[in-house]
CSV table of C-alpha atoms in Angstrom, one decimal:
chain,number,residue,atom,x,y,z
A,15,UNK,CA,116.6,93.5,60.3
A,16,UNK,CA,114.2,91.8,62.2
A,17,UNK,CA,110.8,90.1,59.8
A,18,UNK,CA,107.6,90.9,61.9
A,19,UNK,CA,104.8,88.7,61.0
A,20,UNK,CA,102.0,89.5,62.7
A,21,UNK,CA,98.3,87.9,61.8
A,22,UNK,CA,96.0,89.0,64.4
A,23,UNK,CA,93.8,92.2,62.7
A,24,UNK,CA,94.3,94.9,64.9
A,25,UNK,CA,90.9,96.7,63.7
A,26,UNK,CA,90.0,99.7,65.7
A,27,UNK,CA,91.5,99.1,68.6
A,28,UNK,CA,94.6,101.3,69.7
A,29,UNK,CA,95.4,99.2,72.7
A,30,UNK,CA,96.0,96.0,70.6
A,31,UNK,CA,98.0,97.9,68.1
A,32,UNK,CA,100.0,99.3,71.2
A,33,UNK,CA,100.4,96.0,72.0
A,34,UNK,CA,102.0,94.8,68.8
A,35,UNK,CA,104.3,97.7,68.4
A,36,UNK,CA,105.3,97.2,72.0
A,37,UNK,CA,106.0,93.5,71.1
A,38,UNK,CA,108.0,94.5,67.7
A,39,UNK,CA,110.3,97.1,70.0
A,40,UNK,CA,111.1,94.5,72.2
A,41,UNK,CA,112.0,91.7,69.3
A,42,UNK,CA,113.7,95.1,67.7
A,43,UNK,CA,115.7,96.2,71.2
A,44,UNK,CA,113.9,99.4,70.7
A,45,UNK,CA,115.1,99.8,74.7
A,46,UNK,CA,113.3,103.8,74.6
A,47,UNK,CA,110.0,102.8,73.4
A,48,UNK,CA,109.6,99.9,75.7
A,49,UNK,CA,110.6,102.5,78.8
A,50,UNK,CA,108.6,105.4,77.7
A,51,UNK,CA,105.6,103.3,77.7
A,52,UNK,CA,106.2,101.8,80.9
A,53,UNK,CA,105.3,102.9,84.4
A,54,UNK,CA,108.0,103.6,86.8
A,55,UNK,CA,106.7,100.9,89.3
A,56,UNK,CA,106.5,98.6,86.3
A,57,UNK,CA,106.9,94.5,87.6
A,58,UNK,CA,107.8,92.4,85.0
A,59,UNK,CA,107.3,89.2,86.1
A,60,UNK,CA,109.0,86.5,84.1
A,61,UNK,CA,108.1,82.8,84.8
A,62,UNK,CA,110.9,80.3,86.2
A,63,UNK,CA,113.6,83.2,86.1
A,64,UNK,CA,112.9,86.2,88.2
A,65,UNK,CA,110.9,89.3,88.9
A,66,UNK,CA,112.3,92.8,88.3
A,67,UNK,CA,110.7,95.5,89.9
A,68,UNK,CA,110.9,99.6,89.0
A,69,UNK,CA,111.8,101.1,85.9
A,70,UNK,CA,115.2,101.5,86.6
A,71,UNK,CA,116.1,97.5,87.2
A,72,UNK,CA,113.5,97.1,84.0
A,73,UNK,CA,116.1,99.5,81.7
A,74,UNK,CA,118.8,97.6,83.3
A,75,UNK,CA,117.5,94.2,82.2
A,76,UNK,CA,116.3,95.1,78.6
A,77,UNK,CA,119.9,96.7,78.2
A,78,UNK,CA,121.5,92.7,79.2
A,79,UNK,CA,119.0,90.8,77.0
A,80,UNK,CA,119.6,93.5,74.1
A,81,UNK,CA,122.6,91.8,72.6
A,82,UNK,CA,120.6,89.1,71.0
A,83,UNK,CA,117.8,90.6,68.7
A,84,UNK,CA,115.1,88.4,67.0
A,85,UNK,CA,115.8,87.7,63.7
A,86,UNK,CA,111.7,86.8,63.1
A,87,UNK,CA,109.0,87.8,65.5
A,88,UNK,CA,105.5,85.9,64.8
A,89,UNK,CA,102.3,87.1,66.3
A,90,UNK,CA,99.8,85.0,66.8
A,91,UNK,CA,97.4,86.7,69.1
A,92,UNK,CA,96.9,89.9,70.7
A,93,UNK,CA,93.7,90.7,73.5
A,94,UNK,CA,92.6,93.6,75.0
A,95,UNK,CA,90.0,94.1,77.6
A,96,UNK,CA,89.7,96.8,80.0
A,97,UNK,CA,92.9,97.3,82.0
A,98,UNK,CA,94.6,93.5,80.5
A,99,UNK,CA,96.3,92.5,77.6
A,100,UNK,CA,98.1,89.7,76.3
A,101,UNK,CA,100.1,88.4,73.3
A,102,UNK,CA,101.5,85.5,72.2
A,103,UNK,CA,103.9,84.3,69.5
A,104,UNK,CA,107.2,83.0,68.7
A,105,UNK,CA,110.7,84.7,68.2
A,106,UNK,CA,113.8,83.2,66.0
A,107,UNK,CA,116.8,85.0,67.4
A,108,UNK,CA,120.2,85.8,65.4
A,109,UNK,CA,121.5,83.2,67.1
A,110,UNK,CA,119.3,80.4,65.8
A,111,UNK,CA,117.6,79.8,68.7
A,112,UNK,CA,113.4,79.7,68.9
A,113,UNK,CA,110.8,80.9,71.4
A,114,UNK,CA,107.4,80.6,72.4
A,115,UNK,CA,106.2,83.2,74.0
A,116,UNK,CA,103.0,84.3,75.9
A,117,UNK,CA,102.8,88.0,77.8
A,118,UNK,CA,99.7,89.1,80.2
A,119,UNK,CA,100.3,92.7,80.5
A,120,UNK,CA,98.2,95.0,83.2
A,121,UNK,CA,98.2,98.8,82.1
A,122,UNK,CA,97.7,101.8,84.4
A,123,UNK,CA,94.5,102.4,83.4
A,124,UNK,CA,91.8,101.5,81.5
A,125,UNK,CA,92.9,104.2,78.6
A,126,UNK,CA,95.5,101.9,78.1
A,127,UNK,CA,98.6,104.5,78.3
A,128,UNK,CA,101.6,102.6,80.1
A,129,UNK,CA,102.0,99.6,81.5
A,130,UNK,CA,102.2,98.8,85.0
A,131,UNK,CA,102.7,94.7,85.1
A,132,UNK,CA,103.4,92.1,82.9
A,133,UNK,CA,103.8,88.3,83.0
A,134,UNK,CA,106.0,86.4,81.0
A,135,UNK,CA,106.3,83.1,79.7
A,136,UNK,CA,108.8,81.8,77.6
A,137,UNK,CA,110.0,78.5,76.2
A,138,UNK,CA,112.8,77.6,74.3
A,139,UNK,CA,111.6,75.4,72.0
């Protein structure tokens, strides 16, 4: 089971919640939530690695990093502003090892319904 900690207050705002839940299913490798709420041109650019591009390479990636599941997933900050978002935190795995993390996501619109782009940047720390 993984422990969410998670200090920014989410208030009235559904597309920060969205954010957090979208953040707990992938420390969770809740692999249907993240796709359903996804576009299918999603580009999820991660930082020093590689890009992956549609929603079919996405599903394929989320299914390889699925093995190892957070143990602990801390939220330190989730934004929201128009079509942006971000979050940033850190994640304990099962296997003992520790990440910072920091995601700029870009949904479809300004409703906030799927996401269409996100930027990653992790560090193994």
């Amino acid at each position: 089971m993984t422990k969410i900690i998670s200090s920014p207050n989410c208030g009235n705002s559904p597309k920060m919640e969205f954010l957090k839940q979208f953040n707990i299913a992938f420390a969770k490798g809740d692999i249907a939530f993240l796709i359903e709420n996804v576009t299918d041109d999603i580009v999820w650019n991660i930082i020093g690695d590689k890009t992956i591009e549609g929603i079919e390479v996405f599903a394929e990636e989320l299914e390889k990093i699925q093995s190892v599941k957070a143990s602990e997933l801390i939220l330190d900050q989730i934004l929201s502003h128009g079509k942006e978002g971000a979050a940033n935190g850190w994640m304990t795995m099962e296997n003992g090892k520790r990440y910072a993390f920091s995601d700029f996501y870009i949904f479809q619109s300004t409703k906030g319904e799927k996401i269409n782009a996100i930027t990653s940047y992790c560090l193994e720390v």
